XYZ file of C-alpha atoms in Angstrom:
642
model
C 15.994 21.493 34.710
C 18.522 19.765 32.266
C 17.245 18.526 28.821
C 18.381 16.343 25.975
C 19.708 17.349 23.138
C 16.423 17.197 21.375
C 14.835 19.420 23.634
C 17.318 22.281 22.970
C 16.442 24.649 19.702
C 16.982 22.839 16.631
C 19.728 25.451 15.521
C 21.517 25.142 18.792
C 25.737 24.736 18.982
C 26.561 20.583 18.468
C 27.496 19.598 22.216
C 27.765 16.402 23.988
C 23.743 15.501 24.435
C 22.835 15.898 27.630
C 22.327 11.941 29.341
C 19.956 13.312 32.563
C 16.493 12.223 32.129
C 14.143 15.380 31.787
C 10.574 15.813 33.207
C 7.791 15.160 30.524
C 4.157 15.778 29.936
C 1.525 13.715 30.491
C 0.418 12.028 27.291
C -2.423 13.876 25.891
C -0.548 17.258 26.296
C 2.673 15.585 25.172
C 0.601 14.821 21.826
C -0.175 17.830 21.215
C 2.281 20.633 22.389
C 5.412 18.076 22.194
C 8.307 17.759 24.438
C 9.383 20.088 26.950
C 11.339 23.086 25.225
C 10.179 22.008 21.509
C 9.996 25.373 19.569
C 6.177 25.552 18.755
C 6.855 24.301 15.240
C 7.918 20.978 16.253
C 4.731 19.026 16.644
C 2.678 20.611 13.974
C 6.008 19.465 11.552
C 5.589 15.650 13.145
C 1.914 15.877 12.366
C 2.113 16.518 9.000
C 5.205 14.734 8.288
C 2.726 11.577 9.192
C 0.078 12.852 8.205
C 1.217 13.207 4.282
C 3.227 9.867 4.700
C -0.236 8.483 5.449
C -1.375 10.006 2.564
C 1.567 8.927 0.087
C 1.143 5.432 1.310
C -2.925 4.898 1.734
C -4.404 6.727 -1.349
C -5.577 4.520 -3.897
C -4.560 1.679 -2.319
C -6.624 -0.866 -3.552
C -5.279 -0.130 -7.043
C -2.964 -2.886 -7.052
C -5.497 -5.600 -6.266
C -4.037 -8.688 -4.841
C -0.359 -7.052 -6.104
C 1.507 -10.554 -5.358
C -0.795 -12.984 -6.011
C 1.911 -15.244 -4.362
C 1.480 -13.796 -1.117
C -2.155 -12.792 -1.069
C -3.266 -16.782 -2.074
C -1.024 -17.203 1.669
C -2.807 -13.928 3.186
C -6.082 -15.656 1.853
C -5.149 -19.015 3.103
C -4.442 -17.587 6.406
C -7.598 -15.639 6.699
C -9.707 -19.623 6.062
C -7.147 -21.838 8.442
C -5.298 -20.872 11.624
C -2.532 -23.882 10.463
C -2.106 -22.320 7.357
C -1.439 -18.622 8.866
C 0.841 -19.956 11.631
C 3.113 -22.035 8.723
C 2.488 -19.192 6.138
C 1.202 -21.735 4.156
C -0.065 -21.052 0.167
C -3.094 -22.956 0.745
C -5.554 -23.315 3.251
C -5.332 -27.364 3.422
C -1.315 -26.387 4.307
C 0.226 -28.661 1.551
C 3.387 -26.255 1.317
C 4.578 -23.024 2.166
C 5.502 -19.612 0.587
C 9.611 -19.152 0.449
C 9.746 -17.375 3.206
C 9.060 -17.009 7.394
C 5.570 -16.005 7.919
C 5.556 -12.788 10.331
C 4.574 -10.286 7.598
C 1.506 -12.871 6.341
C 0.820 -12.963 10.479
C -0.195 -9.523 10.307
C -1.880 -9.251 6.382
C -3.803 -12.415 7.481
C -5.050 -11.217 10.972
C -6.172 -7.860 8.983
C -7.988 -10.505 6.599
C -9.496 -11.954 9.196
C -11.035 -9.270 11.239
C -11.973 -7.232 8.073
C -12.689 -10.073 5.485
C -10.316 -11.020 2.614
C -9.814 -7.900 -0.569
C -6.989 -5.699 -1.136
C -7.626 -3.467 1.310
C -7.220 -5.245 4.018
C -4.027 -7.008 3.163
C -2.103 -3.343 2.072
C -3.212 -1.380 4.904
C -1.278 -3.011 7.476
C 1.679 -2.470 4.557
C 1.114 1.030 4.545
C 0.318 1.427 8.293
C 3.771 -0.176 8.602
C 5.592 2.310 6.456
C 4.110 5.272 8.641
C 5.501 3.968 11.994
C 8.738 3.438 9.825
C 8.871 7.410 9.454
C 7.743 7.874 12.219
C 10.454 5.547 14.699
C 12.966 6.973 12.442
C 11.828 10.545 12.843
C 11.964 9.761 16.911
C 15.537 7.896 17.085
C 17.299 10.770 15.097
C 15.746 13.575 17.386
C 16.772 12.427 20.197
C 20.403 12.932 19.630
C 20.516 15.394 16.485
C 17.174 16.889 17.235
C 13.761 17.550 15.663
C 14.930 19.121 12.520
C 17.570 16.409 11.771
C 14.477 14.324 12.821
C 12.162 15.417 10.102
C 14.361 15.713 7.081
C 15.328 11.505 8.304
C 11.668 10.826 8.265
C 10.861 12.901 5.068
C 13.830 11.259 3.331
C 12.788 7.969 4.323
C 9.210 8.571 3.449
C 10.130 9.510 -0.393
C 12.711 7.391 -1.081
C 10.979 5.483 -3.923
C 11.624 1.786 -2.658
C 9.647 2.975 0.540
C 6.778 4.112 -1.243
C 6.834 1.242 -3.921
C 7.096 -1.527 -0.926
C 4.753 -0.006 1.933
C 2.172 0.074 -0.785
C 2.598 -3.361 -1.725
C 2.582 -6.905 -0.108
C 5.839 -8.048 0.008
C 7.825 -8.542 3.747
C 10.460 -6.088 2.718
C 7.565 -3.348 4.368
C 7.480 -5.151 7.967
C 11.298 -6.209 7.690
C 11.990 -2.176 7.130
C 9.760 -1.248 10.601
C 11.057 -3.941 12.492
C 14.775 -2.984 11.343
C 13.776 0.879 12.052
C 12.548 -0.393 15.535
C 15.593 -2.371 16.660
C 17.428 0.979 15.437
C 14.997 2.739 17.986
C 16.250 0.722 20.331
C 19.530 0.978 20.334
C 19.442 4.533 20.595
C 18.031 4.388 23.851
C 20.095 1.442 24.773
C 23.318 3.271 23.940
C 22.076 6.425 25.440
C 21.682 4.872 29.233
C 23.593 1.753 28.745
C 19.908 0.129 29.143
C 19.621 -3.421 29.208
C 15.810 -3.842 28.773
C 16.302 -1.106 25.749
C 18.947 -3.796 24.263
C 17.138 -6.754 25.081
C 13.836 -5.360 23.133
C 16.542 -4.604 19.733
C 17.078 -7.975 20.303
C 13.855 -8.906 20.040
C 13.285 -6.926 17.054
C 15.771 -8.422 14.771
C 14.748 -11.915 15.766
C 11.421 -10.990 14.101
C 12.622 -9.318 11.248
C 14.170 -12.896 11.057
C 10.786 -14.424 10.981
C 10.099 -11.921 8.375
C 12.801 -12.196 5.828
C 15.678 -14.519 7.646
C 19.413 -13.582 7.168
C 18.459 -10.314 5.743
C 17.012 -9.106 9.381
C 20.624 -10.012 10.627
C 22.853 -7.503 8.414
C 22.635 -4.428 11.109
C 23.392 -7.048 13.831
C 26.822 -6.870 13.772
C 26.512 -2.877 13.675
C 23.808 -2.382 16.275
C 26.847 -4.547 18.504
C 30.088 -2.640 17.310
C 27.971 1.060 18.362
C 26.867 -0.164 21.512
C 29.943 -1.709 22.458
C 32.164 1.996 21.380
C 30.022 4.187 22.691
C 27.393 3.163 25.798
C 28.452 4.643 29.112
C 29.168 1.696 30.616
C 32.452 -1.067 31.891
C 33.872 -3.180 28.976
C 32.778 -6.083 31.338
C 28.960 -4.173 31.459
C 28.934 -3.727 27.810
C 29.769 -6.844 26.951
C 27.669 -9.432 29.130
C 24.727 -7.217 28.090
C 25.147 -7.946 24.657
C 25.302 -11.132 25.392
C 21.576 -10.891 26.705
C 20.687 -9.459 23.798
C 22.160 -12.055 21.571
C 20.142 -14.586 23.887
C 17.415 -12.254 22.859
C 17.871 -12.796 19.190
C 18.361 -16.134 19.129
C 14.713 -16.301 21.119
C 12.779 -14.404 19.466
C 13.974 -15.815 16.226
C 13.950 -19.740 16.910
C 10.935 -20.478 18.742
C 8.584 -20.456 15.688
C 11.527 -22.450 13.716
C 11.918 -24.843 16.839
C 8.342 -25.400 17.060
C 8.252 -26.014 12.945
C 10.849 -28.504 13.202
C 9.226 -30.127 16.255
C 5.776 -30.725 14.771
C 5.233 -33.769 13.100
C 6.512 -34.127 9.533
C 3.283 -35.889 8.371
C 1.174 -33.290 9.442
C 3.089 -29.959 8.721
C 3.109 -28.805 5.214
C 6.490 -28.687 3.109
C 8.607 -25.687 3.737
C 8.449 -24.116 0.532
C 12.483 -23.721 -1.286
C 13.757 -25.915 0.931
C 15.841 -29.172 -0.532
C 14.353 -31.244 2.011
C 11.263 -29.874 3.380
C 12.800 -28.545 6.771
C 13.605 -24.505 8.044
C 17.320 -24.912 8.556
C 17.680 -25.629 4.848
C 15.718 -22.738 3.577
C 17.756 -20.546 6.144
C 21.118 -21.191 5.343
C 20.749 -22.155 1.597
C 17.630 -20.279 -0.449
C 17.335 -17.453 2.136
C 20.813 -17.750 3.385
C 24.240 -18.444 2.045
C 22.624 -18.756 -1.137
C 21.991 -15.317 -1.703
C 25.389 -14.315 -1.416
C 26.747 -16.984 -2.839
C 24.402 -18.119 -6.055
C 24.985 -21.578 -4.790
C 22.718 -23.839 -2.328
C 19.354 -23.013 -4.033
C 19.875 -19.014 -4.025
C 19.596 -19.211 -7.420
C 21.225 -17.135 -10.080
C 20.442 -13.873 -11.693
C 22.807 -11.329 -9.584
C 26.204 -12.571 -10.908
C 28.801 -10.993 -12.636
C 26.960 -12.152 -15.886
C 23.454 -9.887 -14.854
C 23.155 -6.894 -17.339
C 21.914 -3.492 -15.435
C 18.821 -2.740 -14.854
C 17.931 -6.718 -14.809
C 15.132 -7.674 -12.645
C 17.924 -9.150 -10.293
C 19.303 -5.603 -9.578
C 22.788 -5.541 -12.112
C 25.703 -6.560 -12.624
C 28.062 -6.980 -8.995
C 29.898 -4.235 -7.965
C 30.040 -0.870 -6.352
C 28.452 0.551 -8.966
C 25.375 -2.037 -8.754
C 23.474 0.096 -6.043
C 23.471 3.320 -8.844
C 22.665 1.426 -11.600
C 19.577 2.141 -13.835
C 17.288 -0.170 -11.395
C 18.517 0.019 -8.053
C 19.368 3.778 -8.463
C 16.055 4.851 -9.104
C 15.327 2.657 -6.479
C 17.270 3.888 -3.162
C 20.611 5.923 -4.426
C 19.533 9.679 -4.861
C 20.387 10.748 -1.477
C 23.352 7.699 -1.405
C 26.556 10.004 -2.675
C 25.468 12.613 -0.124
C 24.894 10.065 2.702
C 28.333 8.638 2.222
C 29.839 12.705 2.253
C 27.915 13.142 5.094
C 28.927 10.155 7.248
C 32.981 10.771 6.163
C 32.759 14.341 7.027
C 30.443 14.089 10.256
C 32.548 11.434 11.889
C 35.809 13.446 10.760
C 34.282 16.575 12.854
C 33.476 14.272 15.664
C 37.508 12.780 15.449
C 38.255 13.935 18.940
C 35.101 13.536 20.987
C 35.082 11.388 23.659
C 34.144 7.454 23.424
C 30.631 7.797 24.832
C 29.581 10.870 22.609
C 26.609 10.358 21.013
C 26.924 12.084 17.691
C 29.640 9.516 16.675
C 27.186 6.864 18.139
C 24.446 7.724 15.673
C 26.764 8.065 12.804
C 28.002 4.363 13.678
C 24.918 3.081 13.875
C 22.858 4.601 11.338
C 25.977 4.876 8.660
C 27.196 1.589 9.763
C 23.698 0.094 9.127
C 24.007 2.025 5.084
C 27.494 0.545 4.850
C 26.985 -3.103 5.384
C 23.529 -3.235 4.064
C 25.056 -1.502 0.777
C 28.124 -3.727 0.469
C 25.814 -7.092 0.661
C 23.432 -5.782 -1.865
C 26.267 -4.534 -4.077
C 28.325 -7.924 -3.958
C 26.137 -10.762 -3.209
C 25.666 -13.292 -6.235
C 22.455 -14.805 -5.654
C 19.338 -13.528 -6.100
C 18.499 -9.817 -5.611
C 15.389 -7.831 -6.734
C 15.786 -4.065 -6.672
C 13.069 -3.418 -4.199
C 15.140 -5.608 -1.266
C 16.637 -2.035 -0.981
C 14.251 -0.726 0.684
C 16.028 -2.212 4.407
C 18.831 0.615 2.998
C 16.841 3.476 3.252
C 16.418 4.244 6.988
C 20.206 3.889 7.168
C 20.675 6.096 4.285
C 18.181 8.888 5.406
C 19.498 9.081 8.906
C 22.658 9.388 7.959
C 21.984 12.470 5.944
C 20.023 14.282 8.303
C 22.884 13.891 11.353
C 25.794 14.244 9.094
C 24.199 17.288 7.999
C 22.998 18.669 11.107
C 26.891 17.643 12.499
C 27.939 20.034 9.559
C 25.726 22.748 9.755
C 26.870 23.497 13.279
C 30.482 24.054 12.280
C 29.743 26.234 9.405
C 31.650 29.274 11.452
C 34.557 26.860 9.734
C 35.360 26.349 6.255
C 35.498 22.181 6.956
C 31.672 22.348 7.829
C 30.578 24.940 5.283
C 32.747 23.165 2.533
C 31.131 19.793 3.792
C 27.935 20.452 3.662
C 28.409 22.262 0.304
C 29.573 18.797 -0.854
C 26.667 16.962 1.126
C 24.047 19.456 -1.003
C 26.050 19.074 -4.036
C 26.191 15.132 -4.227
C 22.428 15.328 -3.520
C 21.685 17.706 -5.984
C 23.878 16.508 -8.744
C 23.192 13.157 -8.611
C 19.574 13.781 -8.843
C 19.882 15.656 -11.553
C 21.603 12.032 -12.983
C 18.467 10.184 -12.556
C 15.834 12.526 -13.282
C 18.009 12.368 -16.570
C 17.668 8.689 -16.914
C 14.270 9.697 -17.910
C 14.390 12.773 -20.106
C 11.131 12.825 -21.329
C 9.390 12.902 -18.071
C 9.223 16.149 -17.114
C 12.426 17.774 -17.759
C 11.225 20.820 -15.943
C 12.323 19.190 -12.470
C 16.133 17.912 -14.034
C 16.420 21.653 -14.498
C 15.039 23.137 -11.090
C 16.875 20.813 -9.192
C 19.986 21.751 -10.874
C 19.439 24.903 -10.221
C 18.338 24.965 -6.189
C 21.604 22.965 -5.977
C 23.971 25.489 -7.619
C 22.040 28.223 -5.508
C 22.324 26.177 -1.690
C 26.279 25.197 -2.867
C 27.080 29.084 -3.187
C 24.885 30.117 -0.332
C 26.300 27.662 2.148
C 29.865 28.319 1.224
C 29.149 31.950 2.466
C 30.638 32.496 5.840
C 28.173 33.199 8.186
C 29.296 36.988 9.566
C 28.747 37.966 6.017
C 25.393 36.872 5.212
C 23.582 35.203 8.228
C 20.601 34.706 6.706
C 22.053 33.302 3.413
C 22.837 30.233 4.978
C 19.586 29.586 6.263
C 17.901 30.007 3.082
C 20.751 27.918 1.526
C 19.991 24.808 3.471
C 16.496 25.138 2.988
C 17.107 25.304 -0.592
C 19.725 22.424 -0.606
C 16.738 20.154 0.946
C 14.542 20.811 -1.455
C 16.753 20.313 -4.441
C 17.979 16.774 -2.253
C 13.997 15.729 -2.111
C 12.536 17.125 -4.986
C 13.525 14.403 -7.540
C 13.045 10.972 -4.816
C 9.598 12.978 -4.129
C 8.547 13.311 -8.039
C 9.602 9.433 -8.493
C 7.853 7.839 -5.040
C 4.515 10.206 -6.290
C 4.616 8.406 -9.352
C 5.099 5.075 -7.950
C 2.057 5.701 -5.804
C 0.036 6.392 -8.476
C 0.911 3.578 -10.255
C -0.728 0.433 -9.794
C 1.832 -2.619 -9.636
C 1.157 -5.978 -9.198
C 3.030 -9.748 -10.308
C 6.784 -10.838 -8.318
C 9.224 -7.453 -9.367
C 6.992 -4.330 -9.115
C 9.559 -1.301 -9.883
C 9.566 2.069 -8.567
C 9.206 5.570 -10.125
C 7.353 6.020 -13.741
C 6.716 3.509 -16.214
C 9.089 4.432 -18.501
C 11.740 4.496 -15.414
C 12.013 0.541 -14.866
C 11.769 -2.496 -16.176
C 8.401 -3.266 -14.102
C 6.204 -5.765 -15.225
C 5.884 -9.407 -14.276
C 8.714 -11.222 -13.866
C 10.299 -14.459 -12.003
C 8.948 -14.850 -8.839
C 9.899 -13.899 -4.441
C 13.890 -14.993 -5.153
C 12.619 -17.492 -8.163
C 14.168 -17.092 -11.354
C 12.241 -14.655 -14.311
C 9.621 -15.850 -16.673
C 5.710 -15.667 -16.682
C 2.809 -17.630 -15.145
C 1.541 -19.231 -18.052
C -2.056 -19.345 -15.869
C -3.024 -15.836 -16.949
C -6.312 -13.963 -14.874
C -8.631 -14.326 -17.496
C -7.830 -18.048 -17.766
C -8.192 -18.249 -13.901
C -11.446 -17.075 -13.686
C -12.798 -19.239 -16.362
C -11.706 -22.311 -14.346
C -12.555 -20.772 -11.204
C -15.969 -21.674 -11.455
C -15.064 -25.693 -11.890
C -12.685 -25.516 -8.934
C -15.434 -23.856 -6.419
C -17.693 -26.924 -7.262
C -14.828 -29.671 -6.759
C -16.024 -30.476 -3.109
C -12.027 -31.940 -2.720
C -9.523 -31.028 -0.047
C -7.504 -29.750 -3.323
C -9.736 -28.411 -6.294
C -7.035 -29.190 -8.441
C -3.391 -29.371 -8.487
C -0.720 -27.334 -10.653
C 2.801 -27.041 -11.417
C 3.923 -23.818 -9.450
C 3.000 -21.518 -6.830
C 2.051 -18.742 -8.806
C -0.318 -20.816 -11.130
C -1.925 -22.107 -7.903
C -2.012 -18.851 -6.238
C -3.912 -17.329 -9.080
C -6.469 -20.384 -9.229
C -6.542 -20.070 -5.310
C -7.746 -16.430 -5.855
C -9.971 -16.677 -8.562
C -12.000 -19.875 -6.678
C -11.560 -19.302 -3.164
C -10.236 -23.218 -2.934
C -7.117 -24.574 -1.777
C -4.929 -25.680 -4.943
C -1.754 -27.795 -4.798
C 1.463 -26.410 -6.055
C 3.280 -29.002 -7.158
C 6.794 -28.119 -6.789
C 6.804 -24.616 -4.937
C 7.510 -21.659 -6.927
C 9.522 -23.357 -9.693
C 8.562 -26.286 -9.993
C 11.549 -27.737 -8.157
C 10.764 -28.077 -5.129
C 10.063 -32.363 -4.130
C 6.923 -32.198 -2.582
C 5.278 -34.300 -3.940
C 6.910 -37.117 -4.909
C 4.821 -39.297 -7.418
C 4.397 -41.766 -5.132
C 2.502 -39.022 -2.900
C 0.253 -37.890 -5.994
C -0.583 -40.898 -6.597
C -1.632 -41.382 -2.726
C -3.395 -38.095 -2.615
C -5.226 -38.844 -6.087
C -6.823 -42.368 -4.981
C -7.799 -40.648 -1.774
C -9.760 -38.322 -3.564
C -8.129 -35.779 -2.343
C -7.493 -33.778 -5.809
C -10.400 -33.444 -7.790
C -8.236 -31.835 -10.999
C -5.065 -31.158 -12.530
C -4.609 -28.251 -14.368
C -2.139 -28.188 -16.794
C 0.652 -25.369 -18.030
C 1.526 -24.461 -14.995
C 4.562 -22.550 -13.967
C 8.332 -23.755 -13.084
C 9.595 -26.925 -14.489
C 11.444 -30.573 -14.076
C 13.318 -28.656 -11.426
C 16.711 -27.608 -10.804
C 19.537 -30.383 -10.523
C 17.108 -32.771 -11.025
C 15.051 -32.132 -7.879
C 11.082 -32.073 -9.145
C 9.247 -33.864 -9.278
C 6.640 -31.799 -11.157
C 7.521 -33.577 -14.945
C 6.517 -37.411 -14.188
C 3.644 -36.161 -12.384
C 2.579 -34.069 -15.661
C 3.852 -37.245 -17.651
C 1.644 -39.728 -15.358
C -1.534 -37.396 -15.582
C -1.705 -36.827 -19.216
C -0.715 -41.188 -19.334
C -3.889 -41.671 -17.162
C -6.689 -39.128 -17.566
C -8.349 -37.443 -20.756
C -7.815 -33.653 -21.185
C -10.509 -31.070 -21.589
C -10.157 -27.789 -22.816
C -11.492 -25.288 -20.131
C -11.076 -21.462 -20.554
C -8.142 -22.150 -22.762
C -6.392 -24.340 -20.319
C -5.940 -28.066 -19.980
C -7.371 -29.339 -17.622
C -8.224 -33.403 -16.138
C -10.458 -34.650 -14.041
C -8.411 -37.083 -11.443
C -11.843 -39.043 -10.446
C -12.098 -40.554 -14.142
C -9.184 -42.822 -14.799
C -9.225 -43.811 -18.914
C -7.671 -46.941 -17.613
């Protein structure tokens, strides 16, 4: 019976993968005693592997509280009004949205639902997420590198520090990873039987990561289409109208929640939060588009040239920004060696032919770290260390199959001398940033450097000489690879983060803290808890379709929390956004639809002039007598003083 190459032993020569379909179990047996020709430790690895990323990612969850209050007012909102969880709306009467598609608040706000709104049940889906992230990964590098390959991926993936600092938390970087990780799925079946439906369903997956983070779910597109067209078994002509399909699959899956949102009725939808003009197409190809890259058409600034390193906005521009003293703790320890790995694995693979899979995976998974890199190293809008995170699978798969690709041509010096430099970038660099940090626990700078100098003599060994040397070499070059990603992502699990730019790793490794807001520029909510929950109380009695109103999202969202009412944020996240007008205020005011206005909020007259959020502040305080409440101002909208 012929198998694929995951089913041979994990130490077996590198060969052309085998494309015939093999025989498997039936479910429940599959589940237990794995594929066909797994060596017995297979399975039991898998288990664990998930079974500690489980752990990593669930313990202690509830730690962080409502971590974004941002998004947990719109998980909240979501879990009181079906409209407001279909628009991803920041309050249940739907008055505007969060900055971004809703398919990440979908499935925090269905959790809400079924379970009742806390902490709980927003993360878990977060950290659910980031376990079939390992484990997809763990799956779509085993089939063509095979189950050891396929464990360090999903280890590497698992510890990277972004991974556990974003499954943990409720951000959409932690659905846009597992839906990225899925399309990657995907296409490894795709390319691996020229499979339409396989194709069609990556398709599919990107169009939601669109609904979960917009342009961002597009950056592997053009990689996922340049693998599939070099290497799937298939006619040019074949290859090409089925990518086709799958672009019609994209473009489905991604536009019919944006069609629908530009189809419903203006009056009745709420304002598309960051937009200029209240619509989806503007938010797509200016705040969470173009803008990005550009700084210009409302992506704000803060990743320019001008950015010091280390900034919440990720560093200066530049090669150099993804190693800097944010991002690097971030994502880069197992970067150097991923890059090594992919120029020495495709080098070995130089005179394969087109359809081998080997190359295929190193296209597609080192293509995905290559593009994904270069945008977050150059792009000159707005850029938070975390959004590396969508790196990681790209970075840890490339590893684990430029290594494997390496380790079966050790009987050379290229493949011994390669993956001495693969183990030696890993190593050394991690010795870098464990440095960054000297004080925190030095004993691990110095073990690490010292597994790595072992594995980098032990590998260069030839194999006649010592055979078991080099076995004990890689498992040592591994662990010095893991050991420091695995010390930081521990500590950023038992940290509890919360406010717009959590950081990864130990408090004394970032910046942290509280600072600007999803892609809004830095600065405090001036609406602090303590405050909130003194108002909270008034607001819960207002018997309005607004409690009250505030400049900001992130002052609302707090108030939102802390009373379980829906608050207006005037302006969006900074204050810029023009919904409302004043003319609207008024409108809503004599309606009675706002019972108060609570002043100090976040954000501002706008940028280029486009709040509205000062003459409504101006017109309040003209109108209506202040009271002091908690130690915020607040007025009462149904007692004019004239």
């Amino acid at each position: 019976m012929a198998t694929t190459v995951a089913d041979r032993s994990a130490l077996a020569p590198a060969t052309e993968p085998d494309r015939t379909r093999p025989r498997r179990p039936g479910r429940a047996a599959g589940l237990i005693r794995g594929r066909p020709g797994d060596p017995g430790w297979v399975r039991p690895a898998v288990l664990v592997l998930l079974a500690a990323t489980a752990l990593l990612y669930l313990w202690d969850l509830g730690a962080s509280g409502t971590a974004n209050s941002f998004y947990a007012a719109a998980v909240q909102a979501g879990s009181q009004s079906w409209k407001a969880w279909f628009f991803g709306s920041l309050d249940p009467a739907s008055f505007i949205t969060v900055d971004k598609p809703p398919a990440a608040l979908w499935l925090m706000g269905l959790s809400a639902r079924v379970f009742g709104f806390n902490a709980w049940s927003m993360l878990v889906p977060q950290a659910l997420a980031g376990v079939a992230s390992v484990g997809l990964l763990y799956a779509a590098v085993r089939r063509w590198s095979g189950p050891a390959a396929g464990l360090v991926a999903g280890a590497a993936l698992a510890l990277t520090p972004a991974a556990a600092l974003m499954f943990r938390f409720n951000n959409p970087d932690a659905l846009l990873t597992l839906l990225l990780v899925a399309g990657g799925y995907c296409m490894v079946r795709a390319i691996e039987w020229a499979g339409t439906r396989w194709l069609l369903l990556a398709g599919a997956a990107l169009g939601f990561a669109f609904l979960t983070k917009m342009l961002q779910g597009f950056l592997v597109l053009p990689v996922f289409a340049l693998a599939y067209l070099v290497a799937a078994p298939a006619t040019l002509r074949r290859r090409i109208w089925q990518l086709l399909a799958a672009g019609v699959s994209v473009v489905v899956s991604a536009g019919w929640w944006v069609a629908i949102v530009q189809l419903w009725p203006a009056a009745s939808r709420p304002y598309i939060g960051g937009s200029t003009d209240g619509t989806v197409w503007d938010l797509v190809w200016g705040y969470n588009g173009l803008g990005r890259l550009t700084g210009n058409g409302g992506g704000g600034a803060g990743g320019g040239s001008g950015a010091a390193a280390g900034s919440s906005f990720g560093g200066a521009t530049g090669l150099t920004r993804l190693l800097g003293s944010e991002m690097g703790i971030e994502v880069s320890w197992l970067l150097p060696a991923a890059v090594v790995a992919l120029a020495a694995g495709l080098w070995t693979r130089r005179r394969a032919p087109r359809t081998d899979l080997v190359r295929a995976a190193l296209l597609l998974w080192g293509g995905w770290m290559l593009i994904t890199g270069l945008v977050f190293s150059y792009m000159q809008g707005i850029v938070h260390p975390y959004y590396t995170v969508a790196l990681a699978p790209g970075v840890a798969a490339t590893v684990a199959i430029g290594g494997r690709e390496l380790w079966h041509h050790r009987h050379s010096w290229t493949g011994r001398v390669g993956l001495a430099a693969v183990v030696g970038a890993a190593g050394g660099w991690g010795v870098v940033l464990l440095g960054r940090t000297a004080g925190w626990h030095p004993e691990l700078r110095y073990a690490v450097a010292v597994l790595t100098a072992l594995a980098v003599v032990g590998l260069v060994v030839p194999p006649a000489a010592a055979r078991r040397v080099g076995v004990a070499a890689l498992v040592a070059g591994v662990l010095a690879g893991l050991t420091g990603p695995a010390a930081y992502a521990v500590a950023t699990a038992a940290t509890p983060h919360s406010g717009s730019i959590p950081s990864a790793g130990p408090a004394s490794a970032g910046a942290g803290g509280f600072g600007g807001g999803m892609g809004g520029p830095g600065g405090t909510s001036s609406t602090s808890a303590s405050t909130a929950g003194s108002v909270a109380a008034l607001l819960a009695s207002a018997g309005t379709t607004w409690s009250a109103a505030t400049v900001g999202s992130q002052s609302a969202a707090e108030l939102e929390l802390a009373s379980g009412t829906a608050v207006m944020a005037i302006g969006g996240w900074s204050g810029s956004d023009a919904a409302p007008t004043l003319a609207q205020f008024q409108q809503y005011v004599t309606a009675g639809k706002i019972h108060y206005y609570v002043s100090g909020g976040g954000g501002g007259g706008g940028a280029g002039g486009r709040g509205t959020s000062s003459a409504i502040s101006t017109w309040v305080a003209a109108h209506y007598t202040a009271t002091t409440v908690g130690n915020q101002t607040v007025y009462d909208l149904t007692k004019a003083t004239s």
